[in-house]
Amino acid sequence: MTVLDIPELALVALVGISGSGKSTFAGRHFASSQVLSSDAFRAMVADDENDQSASAEAFDALHYVAGKRLRAGRLTVVDATNLQPHARAALVRVAREHDVLPVAIVLDVPEALAWERTEARSDRTFGRQVLARMSRDLRRSYGQLAREGFRKVHVLRGTEEIEAAEIRYERLF
Ligand code: GTP
Ligand code: MG
């Protein structure tokens, strides 16, 4: 079992390519009200969780809600790929604005497995190249996360480690 220590009040960024199991992981370990997913926010602003042209508006709304939650002292989990520095920088900024620690949980599964899962889903229609690009972005992310301001970077490699992970909350005071 891998124990992930997380401050009681944190902004948790899940990081992983599509099909790595972020939403599944979020559903297993957190209450649905604690999880802000980019898919849900795209659906809210554009009626379509896959409408990538709605991403800017969707993330704007997501960051706004994250700020409201953190101000109220509520743990918040961001279920999005979070593979690009600018996406993560926005999360670190929101966390800092509210004196909350940003934490990253990286889910790293073989690209071939993620592709297999993605192909089996009717709600995902992007091509193999898109997933390959995400994998490249993930590789680059490793060296950057701590430097970007994430106070803890937990990395789960492979489905076994992901499935066996448990969250343990650290008391802040
Ligand atoms: P995107 O939302 O596209 O970025 O993907 P995601 O990272 O949220 O992946 P998601 O949690 O939706 O998982 C994709 C599929 O993989 C799911 O439909 C599950 O069938 C399968 N899956 C996810 N996590 C696990 C896991 O821990 N174990 C197993 N066996 N299957 C999993
Ligand atoms: Mg998902």
Short mmCIF file of C-alpha atoms and ligand atoms in Angstrom, two decimals:
data_model
loop_
_atom_site.label_atom_id
_atom_site.label_comp_id
_atom_site.label_asym_id
_atom_site.label_seq_id
_atom_site.Cartn_x
_atom_site.Cartn_y
_atom_site.Cartn_z
CA MET A 1 0.00 0.00 0.00
CA THR A 2 1.26 3.46 -0.83
CA VAL A 3 0.19 6.12 1.65
CA LEU A 4 -0.18 9.60 0.26
CA ASP A 5 0.17 12.26 2.94
CA ILE A 6 -1.88 15.30 2.14
CA PRO A 7 -2.53 18.38 4.28
CA GLU A 8 -6.09 18.53 5.60
CA LEU A 9 -6.53 21.68 3.61
CA ALA A 10 -4.89 21.46 0.22
CA LEU A 11 -5.45 22.09 -3.42
CA VAL A 12 -4.83 18.68 -4.95
CA ALA A 13 -3.98 18.62 -8.65
CA LEU A 14 -4.33 15.25 -10.30
CA VAL A 15 -1.83 14.94 -13.13
CA GLY A 16 -2.05 12.31 -15.84
CA ILE A 17 -2.77 11.56 -19.46
CA SER A 18 -6.29 10.79 -20.59
CA GLY A 19 -7.21 7.28 -19.52
CA SER A 20 -4.72 7.21 -16.65
CA GLY A 21 -7.58 6.92 -14.18
CA LYS A 22 -7.82 10.41 -12.69
CA SER A 23 -11.61 10.54 -12.47
CA THR A 24 -11.75 6.99 -11.15
CA PHE A 25 -9.15 7.83 -8.51
CA ALA A 26 -10.97 11.03 -7.55
CA GLY A 27 -14.24 9.14 -7.20
CA ARG A 28 -12.63 6.53 -5.00
CA HIS A 29 -10.83 8.82 -2.59
CA PHE A 30 -12.78 12.06 -2.42
CA ALA A 31 -16.35 13.23 -2.03
CA SER A 32 -17.87 14.29 -5.34
CA SER A 33 -18.35 17.82 -4.00
CA GLN A 34 -14.59 18.09 -3.39
CA VAL A 35 -13.74 17.29 -7.00
CA LEU A 36 -13.76 19.97 -9.67
CA SER A 37 -13.43 18.33 -13.06
CA SER A 38 -12.64 20.10 -16.30
CA ASP A 39 -15.19 17.87 -18.04
CA ALA A 40 -17.96 18.98 -15.71
CA PHE A 41 -17.04 22.65 -16.15
CA ARG A 42 -16.95 22.32 -19.96
CA ALA A 43 -20.40 20.80 -19.76
CA MET A 44 -21.56 23.64 -17.50
CA VAL A 45 -20.40 26.40 -19.80
CA ALA A 46 -20.86 24.72 -23.21
CA ASP A 47 -23.21 21.74 -22.77
CA ASP A 48 -20.45 19.44 -24.00
CA GLU A 49 -17.71 18.00 -21.80
CA ASN A 50 -15.52 17.37 -24.85
CA ASP A 51 -15.79 20.83 -26.36
CA GLN A 52 -12.13 21.88 -26.22
CA SER A 53 -13.02 25.34 -27.53
CA ALA A 54 -14.79 25.88 -24.21
CA SER A 55 -11.67 25.12 -22.17
CA ALA A 56 -10.70 28.72 -21.41
CA GLU A 57 -14.13 29.58 -20.06
CA ALA A 58 -14.41 26.26 -18.28
CA PHE A 59 -11.10 26.67 -16.46
CA ASP A 60 -11.93 30.25 -15.60
CA ALA A 61 -15.07 29.02 -13.85
CA LEU A 62 -13.21 26.10 -12.26
CA HIS A 63 -10.53 28.39 -10.81
CA TYR A 64 -13.22 30.71 -9.49
CA VAL A 65 -15.01 27.90 -7.68
CA ALA A 66 -11.72 26.50 -6.41
CA GLY A 67 -10.98 29.90 -4.89
CA LYS A 68 -14.37 30.01 -3.19
CA ARG A 69 -13.83 26.56 -1.71
CA LEU A 70 -10.28 27.27 -0.52
CA ARG A 71 -11.37 30.53 1.07
CA ALA A 72 -13.91 28.51 3.05
CA GLY A 73 -11.17 26.10 4.12
CA ARG A 74 -12.35 23.19 1.99
CA LEU A 75 -10.03 20.62 0.45
CA THR A 76 -10.34 20.81 -3.31
CA VAL A 77 -9.27 18.33 -5.96
CA VAL A 78 -8.80 19.35 -9.58
CA ASP A 79 -9.57 16.50 -11.96
CA ALA A 80 -8.00 17.62 -15.23
CA THR A 81 -4.93 16.40 -17.10
CA ASN A 82 -2.82 19.26 -15.64
CA LEU A 83 -0.03 18.33 -18.02
CA GLN A 84 0.95 21.82 -19.09
CA PRO A 85 2.90 24.32 -17.00
CA HIS A 86 0.40 27.13 -17.61
CA ALA A 87 -2.49 24.96 -16.41
CA ARG A 88 -0.62 24.09 -13.23
CA ALA A 89 0.58 27.65 -12.69
CA ALA A 90 -3.04 28.80 -12.49
CA LEU A 91 -3.70 26.22 -9.76
CA VAL A 92 -0.60 27.17 -7.77
CA ARG A 93 -1.71 30.79 -8.02
CA VAL A 94 -5.22 30.07 -6.70
CA ALA A 95 -3.77 28.02 -3.85
CA ARG A 96 -1.27 30.72 -2.88
CA GLU A 97 -3.90 33.43 -3.00
CA HIS A 98 -5.71 31.53 -0.29
CA ASP A 99 -2.66 30.41 1.72
CA VAL A 100 -3.34 26.80 0.87
CA LEU A 101 -0.71 24.22 -0.07
CA PRO A 102 -0.79 22.95 -3.63
CA VAL A 103 -0.16 19.21 -3.88
CA ALA A 104 0.21 17.08 -7.01
CA ILE A 105 -0.74 13.43 -7.43
CA VAL A 106 0.68 12.03 -10.65
CA LEU A 107 -0.97 8.94 -12.13
CA ASP A 108 1.44 7.35 -14.55
CA VAL A 109 0.23 4.37 -16.54
CA PRO A 110 1.68 2.97 -19.77
CA GLU A 111 0.47 4.93 -22.76
CA ALA A 112 -0.66 1.71 -24.44
CA LEU A 113 -2.97 0.92 -21.53
CA ALA A 114 -4.41 4.43 -21.49
CA TRP A 115 -5.04 4.16 -25.22
CA GLU A 116 -6.77 0.81 -24.81
CA ARG A 117 -9.06 2.34 -22.19
CA THR A 118 -9.67 5.45 -24.26
CA GLU A 119 -10.60 3.47 -27.35
CA ALA A 120 -13.17 1.56 -25.32
CA ARG A 121 -14.93 4.79 -24.30
CA SER A 122 -17.67 6.32 -26.41
CA ASP A 123 -17.16 9.70 -24.75
CA ARG A 124 -13.55 10.08 -25.93
CA THR A 125 -12.90 10.59 -29.63
CA PHE A 126 -9.42 12.04 -29.91
CA GLY A 127 -6.68 10.22 -31.82
CA ARG A 128 -3.54 8.35 -30.87
CA GLN A 129 -1.35 11.39 -31.60
CA VAL A 130 -3.16 13.43 -28.98
CA LEU A 131 -2.39 10.80 -26.36
CA ALA A 132 1.24 10.63 -27.50
CA ARG A 133 1.53 14.37 -27.00
CA MET A 134 0.06 14.08 -23.53
CA SER A 135 2.69 11.44 -22.71
CA ARG A 136 5.44 13.77 -23.83
CA ASP A 137 3.96 16.56 -21.70
CA LEU A 138 3.85 14.19 -18.72
CA ARG A 139 7.53 13.25 -19.13
CA ARG A 140 8.44 16.93 -19.15
CA SER A 141 6.26 17.62 -16.13
CA TYR A 142 8.30 15.43 -13.79
CA GLY A 143 11.20 17.82 -13.55
CA GLN A 144 8.97 20.84 -13.17
CA LEU A 145 6.30 20.13 -10.57
CA ALA A 146 8.32 20.85 -7.42
CA ARG A 147 9.88 23.91 -8.99
CA GLU A 148 6.45 25.22 -9.94
CA GLY A 149 5.47 25.38 -6.29
CA PHE A 150 3.80 22.05 -5.56
CA ARG A 151 4.72 21.32 -1.95
CA LYS A 152 4.28 17.61 -2.31
CA VAL A 153 4.49 15.59 -5.48
CA HIS A 154 3.17 12.06 -5.12
CA VAL A 155 3.81 9.76 -8.06
CA LEU A 156 1.84 6.55 -8.55
CA ARG A 157 3.24 4.31 -11.26
CA GLY A 158 1.14 1.59 -12.79
CA THR A 159 -2.36 0.35 -12.03
CA GLU A 160 -1.32 -1.75 -9.04
CA GLU A 161 0.21 1.16 -7.22
CA ILE A 162 -2.70 3.41 -8.17
CA GLU A 163 -5.28 0.91 -6.96
CA ALA A 164 -3.43 0.29 -3.67
CA ALA A 165 -2.96 3.96 -2.77
CA GLU A 166 -4.53 5.42 0.34
CA ILE A 167 -4.83 9.04 1.33
CA ARG A 168 -3.76 10.07 4.84
CA TYR A 169 -4.59 13.55 6.03
CA GLU A 170 -2.02 15.55 7.91
CA ARG A 171 -3.27 17.83 10.64
CA LEU A 172 -2.25 21.40 9.99
CA PHE A 173 -2.46 22.57 13.59
P1 GTP B 1 -9.71 11.57 -18.90
O1 GTP B 1 -10.90 12.11 -18.18
O2 GTP B 1 -9.98 11.26 -20.33
O3 GTP B 1 -8.49 12.45 -18.75
O4 GTP B 1 -9.33 10.15 -18.26
P2 GTP B 1 -9.15 9.80 -16.73
O5 GTP B 1 -7.71 9.93 -16.38
O6 GTP B 1 -10.12 10.53 -15.89
O7 GTP B 1 -9.48 8.25 -16.70
P3 GTP B 1 -10.74 7.51 -16.07
O8 GTP B 1 -10.68 7.56 -14.58
O9 GTP B 1 -11.97 7.99 -16.70
O10 GTP B 1 -10.42 6.02 -16.48
C1 GTP B 1 -10.58 5.58 -17.80
C2 GTP B 1 -11.03 4.13 -17.78
O11 GTP B 1 -9.97 3.35 -17.24
C3 GTP B 1 -12.20 3.91 -16.85
O12 GTP B 1 -13.39 3.86 -17.59
C4 GTP B 1 -11.93 2.60 -16.19
O13 GTP B 1 -12.54 1.57 -16.91
C5 GTP B 1 -10.45 2.39 -16.32
N1 GTP B 1 -9.74 2.57 -15.04
C6 GTP B 1 -9.46 3.75 -14.46
N2 GTP B 1 -8.80 3.58 -13.30
C7 GTP B 1 -8.64 2.26 -13.17
C8 GTP B 1 -8.00 1.45 -12.18
O14 GTP B 1 -7.43 1.92 -11.19
N3 GTP B 1 -8.03 0.12 -12.38
C9 GTP B 1 -8.64 -0.43 -13.46
N4 GTP B 1 -8.62 -1.74 -13.55
N5 GTP B 1 -9.24 0.29 -14.40
C10 GTP B 1 -9.25 1.61 -14.27
MG MG B 2 -11.53 11.99 -16.34
#
